[in-house]
Structure formats: structure tokens, C-alpha cells
Amino acid sequence: PGIPPSPGHIASVLGIMKARGVGTIVQEAYRPSNPGKQLCEQTGAKQVVIPGGPDYDQGQDYLAFVQEVTDLVYGALKK
């Protein structure tokens, strides 16, 4: 956590994605998106960026946060 992926790690993930036919990457919003974008470009997968936690400042509670994450992931998987 908090350490950017190395080129070797990205290559390893790329190999796994291709071998298993992974079609979606789920990533938290506060992480850099470039590694995920690169993987999606090379595999045709979709990238879903989810919030890292509830937006309490905007009045979102934990249940609404879980619903938002569920909706984002479900939306990407059903396409």
C-alpha cells in the first residue's frame, strides 16, 4: 500500500489478465490511474474508479457509499 507498482509487477498483472481474460479493473480514486489505464489499453479491459470512502462532507453515509461502489462495479460488469 502506498508504493507505486514496479514495471515488473505491472508486467506480471498484465500476464495474469491476459491468461484469465480479466475484463475489469477496480481502482480507488486516490491511487494514480496511469498503471490501470495502461493495463486497460493493452487488454481491452474497463477501468472502474471507485471512491476511497464515504463523502461525509456531502452528507453521504456508509450505506450510500456501499451502494455507489456496488452500482459502479455492477455497471462496468454488465456492459
PDB file of C-alpha atoms in Angstrom:
ATOM      1  CA  PRO A   1       0.000   0.000   0.000  1.00  0.00           C
ATOM      2  CA  GLY A   2       1.214   3.459  -0.903  1.00  0.00           C
ATOM      3  CA  ILE A   3       4.012   2.149  -3.102  1.00  0.00           C
ATOM      4  CA  PRO A   4       3.600   2.550  -6.864  1.00  0.00           C
ATOM      5  CA  PRO A   5       3.704  -0.703  -8.832  1.00  0.00           C
ATOM      6  CA  SER A   6       7.036  -1.529 -10.430  1.00  0.00           C
ATOM      7  CA  PRO A   7       7.266  -2.232 -14.160  1.00  0.00           C
ATOM      8  CA  GLY A   8       7.807  -5.898 -13.294  1.00  0.00           C
ATOM      9  CA  HIS A   9       4.646  -6.002 -11.195  1.00  0.00           C
ATOM     10  CA  ILE A  10       2.634  -4.358 -13.970  1.00  0.00           C
ATOM     11  CA  ALA A  11       4.006  -6.894 -16.456  1.00  0.00           C
ATOM     12  CA  SER A  12       3.024  -9.714 -14.090  1.00  0.00           C
ATOM     13  CA  VAL A  13      -0.514  -8.345 -13.722  1.00  0.00           C
ATOM     14  CA  LEU A  14      -0.735  -7.939 -17.498  1.00  0.00           C
ATOM     15  CA  GLY A  15       0.167 -11.599 -17.972  1.00  0.00           C
ATOM     16  CA  ILE A  16      -2.429 -12.704 -15.436  1.00  0.00           C
ATOM     17  CA  MET A  17      -5.105 -10.503 -17.001  1.00  0.00           C
ATOM     18  CA  LYS A  18      -4.464 -11.935 -20.453  1.00  0.00           C
ATOM     19  CA  ALA A  19      -4.299 -15.528 -19.214  1.00  0.00           C
ATOM     20  CA  ARG A  20      -7.539 -15.264 -17.232  1.00  0.00           C
ATOM     21  CA  GLY A  21      -9.471 -12.962 -19.537  1.00  0.00           C
ATOM     22  CA  VAL A  22      -9.886 -10.222 -16.949  1.00  0.00           C
ATOM     23  CA  GLY A  23     -12.238  -7.577 -18.322  1.00  0.00           C
ATOM     24  CA  THR A  24     -12.455  -5.043 -15.492  1.00  0.00           C
ATOM     25  CA  ILE A  25     -10.016  -3.289 -13.193  1.00  0.00           C
ATOM     26  CA  VAL A  26     -11.358  -1.738  -9.987  1.00  0.00           C
ATOM     27  CA  GLN A  27      -9.289   1.068  -8.530  1.00  0.00           C
ATOM     28  CA  GLU A  28      -9.736   3.534  -5.691  1.00  0.00           C
ATOM     29  CA  ALA A  29      -9.890   7.186  -6.733  1.00  0.00           C
ATOM     30  CA  TYR A  30      -6.930   8.342  -4.668  1.00  0.00           C
ATOM     31  CA  ARG A  31      -4.499   5.978  -6.426  1.00  0.00           C
ATOM     32  CA  PRO A  32      -2.680   7.053  -9.601  1.00  0.00           C
ATOM     33  CA  SER A  33      -4.704   5.907 -12.588  1.00  0.00           C
ATOM     34  CA  ASN A  34      -1.899   5.525 -15.145  1.00  0.00           C
ATOM     35  CA  PRO A  35      -0.994   1.878 -14.362  1.00  0.00           C
ATOM     36  CA  GLY A  36      -4.636   0.869 -14.663  1.00  0.00           C
ATOM     37  CA  LYS A  37      -5.078   2.845 -17.873  1.00  0.00           C
ATOM     38  CA  GLN A  38      -2.025   1.172 -19.381  1.00  0.00           C
ATOM     39  CA  LEU A  39      -3.338  -2.267 -18.484  1.00  0.00           C
ATOM     40  CA  CYS A  40      -6.748  -1.447 -19.936  1.00  0.00           C
ATOM     41  CA  GLU A  41      -5.205  -0.184 -23.176  1.00  0.00           C
ATOM     42  CA  GLN A  42      -3.193  -3.387 -23.527  1.00  0.00           C
ATOM     43  CA  THR A  43      -6.004  -5.792 -22.654  1.00  0.00           C
ATOM     44  CA  GLY A  44      -9.230  -4.051 -23.648  1.00  0.00           C
ATOM     45  CA  ALA A  45     -10.433  -4.177 -20.045  1.00  0.00           C
ATOM     46  CA  LYS A  46     -12.572  -1.456 -18.475  1.00  0.00           C
ATOM     47  CA  GLN A  47     -11.341   0.619 -15.552  1.00  0.00           C
ATOM     48  CA  VAL A  48     -13.763   1.411 -12.745  1.00  0.00           C
ATOM     49  CA  VAL A  49     -12.621   4.125 -10.362  1.00  0.00           C
ATOM     50  CA  ILE A  50     -14.379   3.941  -7.013  1.00  0.00           C
ATOM     51  CA  PRO A  51     -14.273   6.427  -4.145  1.00  0.00           C
ATOM     52  CA  GLY A  52     -11.959   5.540  -1.274  1.00  0.00           C
ATOM     53  CA  GLY A  53     -14.660   6.076   1.337  1.00  0.00           C
ATOM     54  CA  PRO A  54     -17.924   7.856   2.067  1.00  0.00           C
ATOM     55  CA  ASP A  55     -18.160  11.550   1.219  1.00  0.00           C
ATOM     56  CA  TYR A  56     -19.275  12.644   4.667  1.00  0.00           C
ATOM     57  CA  ASP A  57     -18.823  16.319   3.761  1.00  0.00           C
ATOM     58  CA  GLN A  58     -21.605  15.928   1.197  1.00  0.00           C
ATOM     59  CA  GLY A  59     -23.822  14.002   3.603  1.00  0.00           C
ATOM     60  CA  GLN A  60     -23.121  10.538   2.220  1.00  0.00           C
ATOM     61  CA  ASP A  61     -23.380   7.795   4.828  1.00  0.00           C
ATOM     62  CA  TYR A  62     -21.647   4.427   4.704  1.00  0.00           C
ATOM     63  CA  LEU A  63     -24.646   2.617   3.231  1.00  0.00           C
ATOM     64  CA  ALA A  64     -24.884   5.149   0.389  1.00  0.00           C
ATOM     65  CA  PHE A  65     -21.145   4.719  -0.209  1.00  0.00           C
ATOM     66  CA  VAL A  66     -21.506   0.934  -0.474  1.00  0.00           C
ATOM     67  CA  GLN A  67     -24.428   1.414  -2.869  1.00  0.00           C
ATOM     68  CA  GLU A  68     -22.360   3.798  -5.019  1.00  0.00           C
ATOM     69  CA  VAL A  69     -19.459   1.332  -5.218  1.00  0.00           C
ATOM     70  CA  THR A  70     -21.837  -1.530  -5.997  1.00  0.00           C
ATOM     71  CA  ASP A  71     -23.525   0.476  -8.751  1.00  0.00           C
ATOM     72  CA  LEU A  72     -20.192   1.454 -10.322  1.00  0.00           C
ATOM     73  CA  VAL A  73     -18.852  -2.099 -10.349  1.00  0.00           C
ATOM     74  CA  TYR A  74     -22.137  -3.613 -11.493  1.00  0.00           C
ATOM     75  CA  GLY A  75     -22.421  -1.044 -14.276  1.00  0.00           C
ATOM     76  CA  ALA A  76     -18.964  -1.930 -15.579  1.00  0.00           C
ATOM     77  CA  LEU A  77     -19.525  -5.676 -15.375  1.00  0.00           C
ATOM     78  CA  LYS A  78     -22.907  -5.732 -17.143  1.00  0.00           C
ATOM     79  CA  LYS A  79     -21.709  -3.870 -20.257  1.00  0.00           C
TER      80      LYS A  79
END
